[in-house]
Short mmCIF file of N, CA and C and ligand atoms in Angstrom, two decimals:
data_model
loop_
_atom_site.label_atom_id
_atom_site.label_comp_id
_atom_site.label_asym_id
_atom_site.label_seq_id
_atom_site.Cartn_x
_atom_site.Cartn_y
_atom_site.Cartn_z
N UNK A 1 63.89 -25.59 -15.83
CA UNK A 1 64.23 -26.56 -14.76
C UNK A 1 65.75 -26.57 -14.55
N UNK A 2 66.16 -26.62 -13.32
CA UNK A 2 67.60 -26.65 -13.08
C UNK A 2 68.22 -27.94 -13.61
N UNK A 3 69.44 -27.82 -14.10
CA UNK A 3 70.13 -28.98 -14.65
C UNK A 3 70.31 -30.08 -13.62
N UNK A 4 70.41 -29.62 -12.37
CA UNK A 4 70.63 -30.54 -11.27
C UNK A 4 69.53 -31.61 -11.17
N UNK A 5 68.33 -31.21 -11.61
CA UNK A 5 67.18 -32.09 -11.47
C UNK A 5 67.39 -33.41 -12.19
N UNK A 6 68.01 -33.32 -13.36
CA UNK A 6 68.15 -34.54 -14.16
C UNK A 6 69.49 -35.22 -13.90
N UNK A 7 70.30 -34.59 -13.06
CA UNK A 7 71.65 -35.08 -12.92
C UNK A 7 71.71 -36.43 -12.20
N UNK A 8 72.43 -37.38 -12.80
CA UNK A 8 72.55 -38.69 -12.15
C UNK A 8 73.32 -38.61 -10.83
N UNK A 9 74.24 -37.63 -10.74
CA UNK A 9 74.98 -37.45 -9.49
C UNK A 9 74.02 -37.19 -8.34
N UNK A 10 73.02 -36.36 -8.64
CA UNK A 10 72.09 -35.98 -7.59
C UNK A 10 71.30 -37.20 -7.11
N UNK A 11 70.78 -37.95 -8.06
CA UNK A 11 70.05 -39.15 -7.71
C UNK A 11 70.91 -40.05 -6.84
N UNK A 12 72.17 -40.17 -7.23
CA UNK A 12 73.12 -40.98 -6.48
C UNK A 12 73.29 -40.45 -5.06
N UNK A 13 73.31 -39.12 -4.97
CA UNK A 13 73.46 -38.46 -3.68
C UNK A 13 72.30 -38.82 -2.75
N UNK A 14 71.08 -38.69 -3.27
CA UNK A 14 69.90 -39.02 -2.46
C UNK A 14 69.91 -40.50 -2.07
N UNK A 15 70.29 -41.32 -3.02
CA UNK A 15 70.31 -42.76 -2.75
C UNK A 15 71.30 -43.11 -1.64
N UNK A 16 72.43 -42.43 -1.72
CA UNK A 16 73.44 -42.68 -0.70
C UNK A 16 72.92 -42.26 0.67
N UNK A 17 72.21 -41.13 0.68
CA UNK A 17 71.69 -40.64 1.95
C UNK A 17 70.64 -41.60 2.53
N UNK A 18 69.83 -42.14 1.65
CA UNK A 18 68.84 -43.12 2.10
C UNK A 18 69.55 -44.33 2.72
N UNK A 19 70.61 -44.71 2.05
CA UNK A 19 71.43 -45.83 2.53
C UNK A 19 72.00 -45.51 3.91
N UNK A 20 72.47 -44.26 4.06
CA UNK A 20 73.01 -43.80 5.34
C UNK A 20 71.96 -43.85 6.45
N UNK A 21 70.73 -43.49 6.06
CA UNK A 21 69.64 -43.54 7.04
C UNK A 21 69.42 -44.97 7.50
N UNK A 22 69.41 -45.86 6.54
CA UNK A 22 69.23 -47.28 6.87
C UNK A 22 70.31 -47.77 7.83
N UNK A 23 71.50 -47.25 7.60
CA UNK A 23 72.62 -47.66 8.43
C UNK A 23 72.68 -46.89 9.75
N UNK A 24 71.74 -45.94 9.88
CA UNK A 24 71.72 -45.16 11.11
C UNK A 24 72.76 -44.05 11.14
N UNK A 25 73.36 -43.74 9.97
CA UNK A 25 74.38 -42.69 9.93
C UNK A 25 73.78 -41.31 9.71
N UNK A 26 72.54 -41.29 9.25
CA UNK A 26 71.91 -40.00 8.97
C UNK A 26 70.51 -39.99 9.55
N UNK A 27 70.15 -38.85 10.13
CA UNK A 27 68.82 -38.74 10.69
C UNK A 27 67.80 -38.49 9.59
N UNK A 28 66.70 -39.23 9.63
CA UNK A 28 65.68 -39.06 8.59
C UNK A 28 65.17 -37.62 8.52
N UNK A 29 65.07 -36.95 9.69
CA UNK A 29 64.58 -35.57 9.71
C UNK A 29 65.48 -34.67 8.86
N UNK A 30 66.77 -34.91 8.97
CA UNK A 30 67.73 -34.09 8.24
C UNK A 30 67.54 -34.29 6.72
N UNK A 31 67.36 -35.54 6.39
CA UNK A 31 67.14 -35.90 4.99
C UNK A 31 65.89 -35.21 4.44
N UNK A 32 64.82 -35.27 5.22
CA UNK A 32 63.56 -34.65 4.80
C UNK A 32 63.72 -33.13 4.67
N UNK A 33 64.43 -32.54 5.63
CA UNK A 33 64.67 -31.10 5.57
C UNK A 33 65.42 -30.73 4.29
N UNK A 34 66.38 -31.56 3.93
CA UNK A 34 67.15 -31.30 2.71
C UNK A 34 66.28 -31.41 1.47
N UNK A 35 65.45 -32.42 1.46
CA UNK A 35 64.55 -32.62 0.32
C UNK A 35 63.58 -31.45 0.20
N UNK A 36 63.08 -31.01 1.36
CA UNK A 36 62.16 -29.86 1.35
C UNK A 36 62.84 -28.63 0.77
N UNK A 37 64.06 -28.38 1.22
CA UNK A 37 64.82 -27.23 0.74
C UNK A 37 65.02 -27.33 -0.77
N UNK A 38 65.37 -28.52 -1.19
CA UNK A 38 65.63 -28.75 -2.60
C UNK A 38 64.36 -28.54 -3.44
N UNK A 39 63.25 -29.05 -2.92
CA UNK A 39 61.98 -28.88 -3.62
C UNK A 39 61.62 -27.41 -3.74
N UNK A 40 61.87 -26.67 -2.65
CA UNK A 40 61.60 -25.25 -2.64
C UNK A 40 62.40 -24.54 -3.74
N UNK A 41 63.66 -24.93 -3.86
CA UNK A 41 64.51 -24.33 -4.89
C UNK A 41 63.95 -24.60 -6.29
N UNK A 42 63.52 -25.82 -6.50
CA UNK A 42 62.99 -26.19 -7.81
C UNK A 42 61.72 -25.39 -8.12
N UNK A 43 60.85 -25.29 -7.12
CA UNK A 43 59.61 -24.55 -7.32
C UNK A 43 59.91 -23.10 -7.65
N UNK A 44 60.89 -22.52 -6.95
CA UNK A 44 61.24 -21.13 -7.21
C UNK A 44 61.80 -20.94 -8.62
N UNK A 45 62.65 -21.88 -9.02
CA UNK A 45 63.21 -21.80 -10.37
C UNK A 45 62.11 -21.89 -11.41
N UNK A 46 61.17 -22.80 -11.16
CA UNK A 46 60.05 -22.98 -12.10
C UNK A 46 59.21 -21.71 -12.15
N UNK A 47 58.99 -21.10 -10.99
CA UNK A 47 58.21 -19.85 -10.95
C UNK A 47 58.89 -18.75 -11.73
N UNK A 48 60.21 -18.66 -11.57
CA UNK A 48 60.95 -17.63 -12.29
C UNK A 48 60.83 -17.81 -13.79
N UNK A 49 60.99 -19.05 -14.26
CA UNK A 49 60.93 -19.24 -15.71
C UNK A 49 59.51 -19.04 -16.21
N UNK A 50 58.54 -19.28 -15.34
CA UNK A 50 57.15 -19.05 -15.72
C UNK A 50 56.91 -17.55 -15.92
N UNK A 51 57.42 -16.73 -14.99
CA UNK A 51 57.18 -15.29 -15.13
C UNK A 51 57.92 -14.73 -16.34
N UNK A 52 59.05 -15.35 -16.70
CA UNK A 52 59.75 -14.94 -17.92
C UNK A 52 58.89 -15.23 -19.13
N UNK A 53 58.26 -16.39 -19.13
CA UNK A 53 57.41 -16.78 -20.25
C UNK A 53 56.23 -15.83 -20.39
N UNK A 54 55.71 -15.39 -19.25
CA UNK A 54 54.58 -14.46 -19.28
C UNK A 54 55.00 -13.11 -19.86
N UNK A 55 56.17 -12.63 -19.47
CA UNK A 55 56.58 -11.33 -20.00
C UNK A 55 56.87 -11.42 -21.50
N UNK A 56 57.28 -12.59 -21.97
CA UNK A 56 57.48 -12.75 -23.41
C UNK A 56 56.14 -12.75 -24.14
N UNK A 57 55.10 -13.21 -23.43
CA UNK A 57 53.78 -13.29 -24.06
C UNK A 57 53.13 -11.92 -24.17
N UNK A 58 53.39 -11.06 -23.17
CA UNK A 58 52.85 -9.71 -23.29
C UNK A 58 53.82 -8.91 -24.14
N UNK A 59 53.63 -8.98 -25.42
CA UNK A 59 54.57 -8.39 -26.35
C UNK A 59 54.39 -6.89 -26.48
N UNK A 60 55.42 -6.31 -27.00
CA UNK A 60 55.43 -4.87 -27.19
C UNK A 60 54.42 -4.47 -28.27
N UNK A 61 53.58 -3.52 -27.93
CA UNK A 61 52.61 -3.03 -28.91
C UNK A 61 53.27 -1.92 -29.73
N UNK A 62 53.21 -2.09 -31.03
CA UNK A 62 53.88 -1.15 -31.94
C UNK A 62 52.92 -0.07 -32.42
N UNK A 63 51.68 -0.46 -32.65
CA UNK A 63 50.72 0.52 -33.14
C UNK A 63 49.39 -0.15 -33.46
N UNK A 64 48.57 0.55 -34.19
CA UNK A 64 47.25 0.01 -34.55
C UNK A 64 47.29 -0.59 -35.95
N UNK A 65 46.61 -1.70 -36.08
CA UNK A 65 46.54 -2.38 -37.37
C UNK A 65 45.75 -1.51 -38.37
N UNK A 66 46.34 -1.22 -39.55
CA UNK A 66 45.63 -0.40 -40.53
C UNK A 66 44.45 -1.13 -41.16
N UNK A 67 44.43 -2.44 -41.03
CA UNK A 67 43.35 -3.21 -41.64
C UNK A 67 42.13 -3.33 -40.71
N UNK A 68 42.39 -3.54 -39.40
CA UNK A 68 41.25 -3.80 -38.53
C UNK A 68 41.26 -3.00 -37.23
N UNK A 69 42.34 -2.28 -36.96
CA UNK A 69 42.37 -1.42 -35.78
C UNK A 69 42.82 -2.08 -34.49
N UNK A 70 43.12 -3.38 -34.54
CA UNK A 70 43.62 -4.06 -33.35
C UNK A 70 45.09 -3.68 -33.13
N UNK A 71 45.65 -4.12 -32.01
CA UNK A 71 47.05 -3.82 -31.74
C UNK A 71 47.97 -4.61 -32.66
N UNK A 72 49.02 -3.95 -33.10
CA UNK A 72 50.08 -4.66 -33.82
C UNK A 72 51.20 -4.88 -32.83
N UNK A 73 51.63 -6.11 -32.70
CA UNK A 73 52.67 -6.42 -31.73
C UNK A 73 53.89 -7.00 -32.41
N UNK A 74 55.01 -6.88 -31.72
CA UNK A 74 56.26 -7.37 -32.26
C UNK A 74 56.39 -8.86 -32.00
N UNK A 75 56.86 -9.58 -32.98
CA UNK A 75 57.20 -10.99 -32.76
C UNK A 75 58.53 -11.28 -33.43
N UNK A 76 58.92 -12.53 -33.40
CA UNK A 76 60.23 -12.91 -33.93
C UNK A 76 60.44 -12.51 -35.38
N UNK A 77 59.38 -12.65 -36.17
CA UNK A 77 59.54 -12.45 -37.61
C UNK A 77 59.26 -11.03 -38.07
N UNK A 78 58.63 -10.27 -37.20
CA UNK A 78 58.30 -8.91 -37.61
C UNK A 78 57.22 -8.32 -36.73
N UNK A 79 56.26 -7.65 -37.36
CA UNK A 79 55.21 -6.98 -36.60
C UNK A 79 53.88 -7.42 -37.18
N UNK A 80 53.07 -8.03 -36.34
CA UNK A 80 51.84 -8.59 -36.87
C UNK A 80 50.62 -8.13 -36.09
N UNK A 81 49.48 -8.21 -36.75
CA UNK A 81 48.21 -7.86 -36.12
C UNK A 81 47.90 -8.90 -35.04
N UNK A 82 47.52 -8.40 -33.85
CA UNK A 82 47.25 -9.32 -32.75
C UNK A 82 45.88 -9.99 -32.90
N UNK A 83 45.08 -9.52 -33.85
CA UNK A 83 43.73 -10.08 -34.01
C UNK A 83 43.69 -11.16 -35.10
N UNK A 84 44.85 -11.68 -35.45
CA UNK A 84 44.87 -12.70 -36.53
C UNK A 84 44.06 -13.93 -36.13
N UNK A 85 44.07 -14.22 -34.83
CA UNK A 85 43.34 -15.40 -34.38
C UNK A 85 41.85 -15.13 -34.33
N UNK A 86 41.48 -14.00 -33.69
CA UNK A 86 40.07 -13.68 -33.49
C UNK A 86 39.38 -13.30 -34.79
N UNK A 87 40.04 -12.45 -35.58
CA UNK A 87 39.37 -11.90 -36.77
C UNK A 87 39.94 -12.46 -38.07
N UNK A 88 40.99 -13.23 -37.95
CA UNK A 88 41.63 -13.75 -39.17
C UNK A 88 42.33 -12.65 -39.95
N UNK A 89 42.73 -11.59 -39.24
CA UNK A 89 43.40 -10.48 -39.92
C UNK A 89 44.81 -10.90 -40.32
N UNK A 90 45.18 -10.57 -41.54
CA UNK A 90 46.46 -11.04 -42.05
C UNK A 90 47.51 -9.95 -42.11
N UNK A 91 47.21 -8.81 -41.51
CA UNK A 91 48.20 -7.74 -41.60
C UNK A 91 49.51 -8.14 -40.91
N UNK A 92 50.59 -8.01 -41.65
CA UNK A 92 51.89 -8.38 -41.11
C UNK A 92 53.00 -7.58 -41.77
N UNK A 93 53.87 -7.05 -40.95
CA UNK A 93 55.04 -6.35 -41.46
C UNK A 93 56.25 -7.23 -41.25
N UNK A 94 56.64 -7.92 -42.27
CA UNK A 94 57.82 -8.77 -42.13
C UNK A 94 59.01 -8.07 -42.73
N UNK A 95 59.82 -8.80 -43.41
CA UNK A 95 60.94 -8.21 -44.12
C UNK A 95 60.41 -7.43 -45.32
N UNK A 96 60.97 -6.26 -45.51
CA UNK A 96 60.64 -5.49 -46.70
C UNK A 96 61.90 -5.38 -47.52
N UNK A 97 61.88 -5.91 -48.72
CA UNK A 97 63.05 -5.89 -49.61
C UNK A 97 64.33 -6.25 -48.86
N UNK A 98 64.30 -7.38 -48.21
CA UNK A 98 65.49 -7.92 -47.56
C UNK A 98 65.85 -7.26 -46.25
N UNK A 99 64.98 -6.44 -45.73
CA UNK A 99 65.31 -5.71 -44.51
C UNK A 99 64.18 -5.83 -43.49
N UNK A 100 64.55 -6.16 -42.27
CA UNK A 100 63.55 -6.16 -41.20
C UNK A 100 63.46 -4.75 -40.64
N UNK A 101 62.26 -4.27 -40.50
CA UNK A 101 62.08 -2.91 -39.99
C UNK A 101 62.38 -2.86 -38.50
N UNK A 102 62.92 -1.74 -38.07
CA UNK A 102 63.11 -1.55 -36.63
C UNK A 102 61.76 -1.23 -36.02
N UNK A 103 61.66 -1.35 -34.71
CA UNK A 103 60.39 -1.06 -34.03
C UNK A 103 59.98 0.39 -34.28
N UNK A 104 60.98 1.27 -34.32
CA UNK A 104 60.72 2.70 -34.57
C UNK A 104 60.13 2.90 -35.95
N UNK A 105 60.72 2.23 -36.94
CA UNK A 105 60.23 2.37 -38.32
C UNK A 105 58.81 1.83 -38.46
N UNK A 106 58.57 0.67 -37.80
CA UNK A 106 57.24 0.07 -37.87
C UNK A 106 56.23 0.99 -37.20
N UNK A 107 56.65 1.61 -36.11
CA UNK A 107 55.79 2.52 -35.36
C UNK A 107 55.43 3.74 -36.21
N UNK A 108 56.44 4.32 -36.85
CA UNK A 108 56.21 5.46 -37.74
C UNK A 108 55.21 5.10 -38.82
N UNK A 109 55.42 3.95 -39.38
CA UNK A 109 54.58 3.50 -40.48
C UNK A 109 53.12 3.38 -40.04
N UNK A 110 52.92 2.83 -38.84
CA UNK A 110 51.57 2.61 -38.36
C UNK A 110 50.93 3.89 -37.83
N UNK A 111 51.74 4.72 -37.19
CA UNK A 111 51.19 5.94 -36.59
C UNK A 111 51.03 7.07 -37.61
N UNK A 112 52.07 7.24 -38.44
CA UNK A 112 52.06 8.38 -39.36
C UNK A 112 51.75 7.96 -40.79
N UNK A 113 51.73 6.66 -41.02
CA UNK A 113 51.46 6.17 -42.37
C UNK A 113 52.67 6.23 -43.28
N UNK A 114 53.80 6.65 -42.70
CA UNK A 114 55.00 6.80 -43.52
C UNK A 114 56.26 6.79 -42.64
N UNK A 115 57.35 6.29 -43.17
CA UNK A 115 58.61 6.32 -42.42
C UNK A 115 59.53 7.38 -43.02
N UNK A 116 60.61 7.62 -42.32
CA UNK A 116 61.68 8.41 -42.93
C UNK A 116 62.39 7.50 -43.93
N UNK A 117 63.32 8.07 -44.68
CA UNK A 117 64.08 7.25 -45.63
C UNK A 117 64.84 6.16 -44.88
N UNK A 118 64.68 4.94 -45.35
CA UNK A 118 65.37 3.80 -44.75
C UNK A 118 66.44 3.34 -45.73
N UNK A 119 67.62 3.16 -45.23
CA UNK A 119 68.73 2.76 -46.11
C UNK A 119 68.89 1.25 -46.15
N UNK A 120 69.39 0.78 -47.27
CA UNK A 120 69.84 -0.61 -47.36
C UNK A 120 68.81 -1.63 -47.79
N UNK A 121 67.76 -1.21 -48.47
CA UNK A 121 66.87 -2.21 -49.07
C UNK A 121 67.59 -2.86 -50.24
N UNK A 122 67.14 -4.04 -50.58
CA UNK A 122 67.75 -4.72 -51.72
C UNK A 122 66.66 -5.04 -52.74
N UNK A 123 66.86 -4.56 -53.94
CA UNK A 123 65.85 -4.78 -54.99
C UNK A 123 65.90 -6.22 -55.46
N UNK A 124 64.88 -6.59 -56.25
CA UNK A 124 64.83 -7.97 -56.76
C UNK A 124 66.04 -8.31 -57.60
N UNK A 125 66.64 -7.26 -58.20
CA UNK A 125 67.84 -7.49 -59.02
C UNK A 125 69.11 -7.51 -58.17
N UNK A 126 68.97 -7.29 -56.88
CA UNK A 126 70.13 -7.35 -55.99
C UNK A 126 70.80 -6.01 -55.76
N UNK A 127 70.19 -4.94 -56.25
CA UNK A 127 70.77 -3.62 -56.03
C UNK A 127 70.27 -3.02 -54.72
N UNK A 128 71.20 -2.36 -54.04
CA UNK A 128 70.81 -1.69 -52.80
C UNK A 128 70.10 -0.40 -53.12
N UNK A 129 69.12 -0.05 -52.32
CA UNK A 129 68.49 1.25 -52.51
C UNK A 129 67.91 1.77 -51.21
N UNK A 130 67.71 3.05 -51.19
CA UNK A 130 67.11 3.69 -50.03
C UNK A 130 65.71 4.17 -50.41
N UNK A 131 64.81 4.06 -49.50
CA UNK A 131 63.45 4.54 -49.76
C UNK A 131 62.72 4.74 -48.45
N UNK A 132 61.73 5.57 -48.50
CA UNK A 132 60.82 5.66 -47.36
C UNK A 132 59.69 4.68 -47.62
N UNK A 133 59.05 4.27 -46.56
CA UNK A 133 57.90 3.37 -46.73
C UNK A 133 56.62 4.11 -46.43
N UNK A 134 55.61 3.75 -47.17
CA UNK A 134 54.30 4.37 -46.99
C UNK A 134 53.29 3.23 -46.89
N UNK A 135 52.28 3.46 -46.09
CA UNK A 135 51.26 2.44 -46.00
C UNK A 135 49.97 3.00 -46.62
N UNK A 136 49.43 2.26 -47.56
CA UNK A 136 48.22 2.72 -48.24
C UNK A 136 47.28 1.54 -48.43
N UNK A 137 46.11 1.66 -47.86
CA UNK A 137 45.12 0.59 -47.95
C UNK A 137 45.63 -0.73 -47.39
N UNK A 138 46.43 -0.63 -46.32
CA UNK A 138 46.96 -1.84 -45.69
C UNK A 138 48.15 -2.43 -46.42
N UNK A 139 48.56 -1.77 -47.51
CA UNK A 139 49.72 -2.29 -48.26
C UNK A 139 50.92 -1.36 -48.13
N UNK A 140 52.09 -1.98 -48.16
CA UNK A 140 53.32 -1.21 -48.04
C UNK A 140 53.80 -0.78 -49.42
N UNK A 141 54.12 0.50 -49.53
CA UNK A 141 54.66 1.00 -50.79
C UNK A 141 55.97 1.71 -50.52
N UNK A 142 56.83 1.71 -51.55
CA UNK A 142 58.08 2.45 -51.45
C UNK A 142 57.86 3.87 -51.93
N UNK A 143 58.53 4.77 -51.24
CA UNK A 143 58.54 6.16 -51.70
C UNK A 143 59.98 6.51 -52.03
N UNK A 144 60.21 6.87 -53.28
CA UNK A 144 61.58 7.15 -53.70
C UNK A 144 61.79 8.63 -53.93
N UNK A 145 63.01 9.06 -53.63
CA UNK A 145 63.44 10.33 -54.18
C UNK A 145 63.63 10.03 -55.66
N UNK A 146 63.15 10.89 -56.51
CA UNK A 146 63.14 10.59 -57.94
C UNK A 146 64.47 10.08 -58.48
N UNK A 147 65.56 10.71 -58.05
CA UNK A 147 66.86 10.32 -58.61
C UNK A 147 67.42 9.03 -57.99
N UNK A 148 66.74 8.51 -56.97
CA UNK A 148 67.30 7.33 -56.30
C UNK A 148 66.56 6.05 -56.61
N UNK A 149 65.64 6.12 -57.55
CA UNK A 149 64.89 4.90 -57.91
C UNK A 149 65.84 3.79 -58.34
N UNK A 150 65.56 2.58 -57.88
CA UNK A 150 66.46 1.47 -58.27
C UNK A 150 66.30 1.17 -59.76
N UNK A 151 67.39 0.79 -60.34
CA UNK A 151 67.38 0.51 -61.79
C UNK A 151 66.85 -0.89 -62.04
ZN1 ZN B 1 44.40 -6.41 -38.07
#
C-alpha cells in the first residue's frame, strides 16, 4: 500500500477540499474525479504488490526430492521438499556444517547425487574444511579427499 494512504496530510487535503466544496470554491465533479484517480492509483499499486507476492510463491525448482520424488524448491532457509504439506515429507537441505549451499550445489546434489568439492565448511570443533557432498538414502554425507579430512 502506498504510504500516502495512511498519511494524515492526505486526509487533511481531502477534508479541505470538502470544505472548499461547501464554500462553493471547488466543483464536486472535480473532487470526485480526483478521488477516482487516486483510487485507481491505489488499486494499481495493490495489484503490483499482489503479482510480486505471486512470483515469490512460485519458487525456483531445484530438483527432485530423493525421498519422495516431488519438486525441491528454494526457500529462505535452504532447499526443501515441496510435498511436506501433502505427504509430510521432511527432506530439507539447510545449512551443512555452517554453510548454506548455493542453488547450483543443491542442484548437483539432487541431480547427480554428488557435488564438486565445496570449500569453507566448519567442523564441530571449529576447523574449516573442504569436502564434496553426497546424497545417500536421503541423507547428506561428506566426501573427503583422504588427506583433507578434518582433525
Ligand atoms: Zn519429498
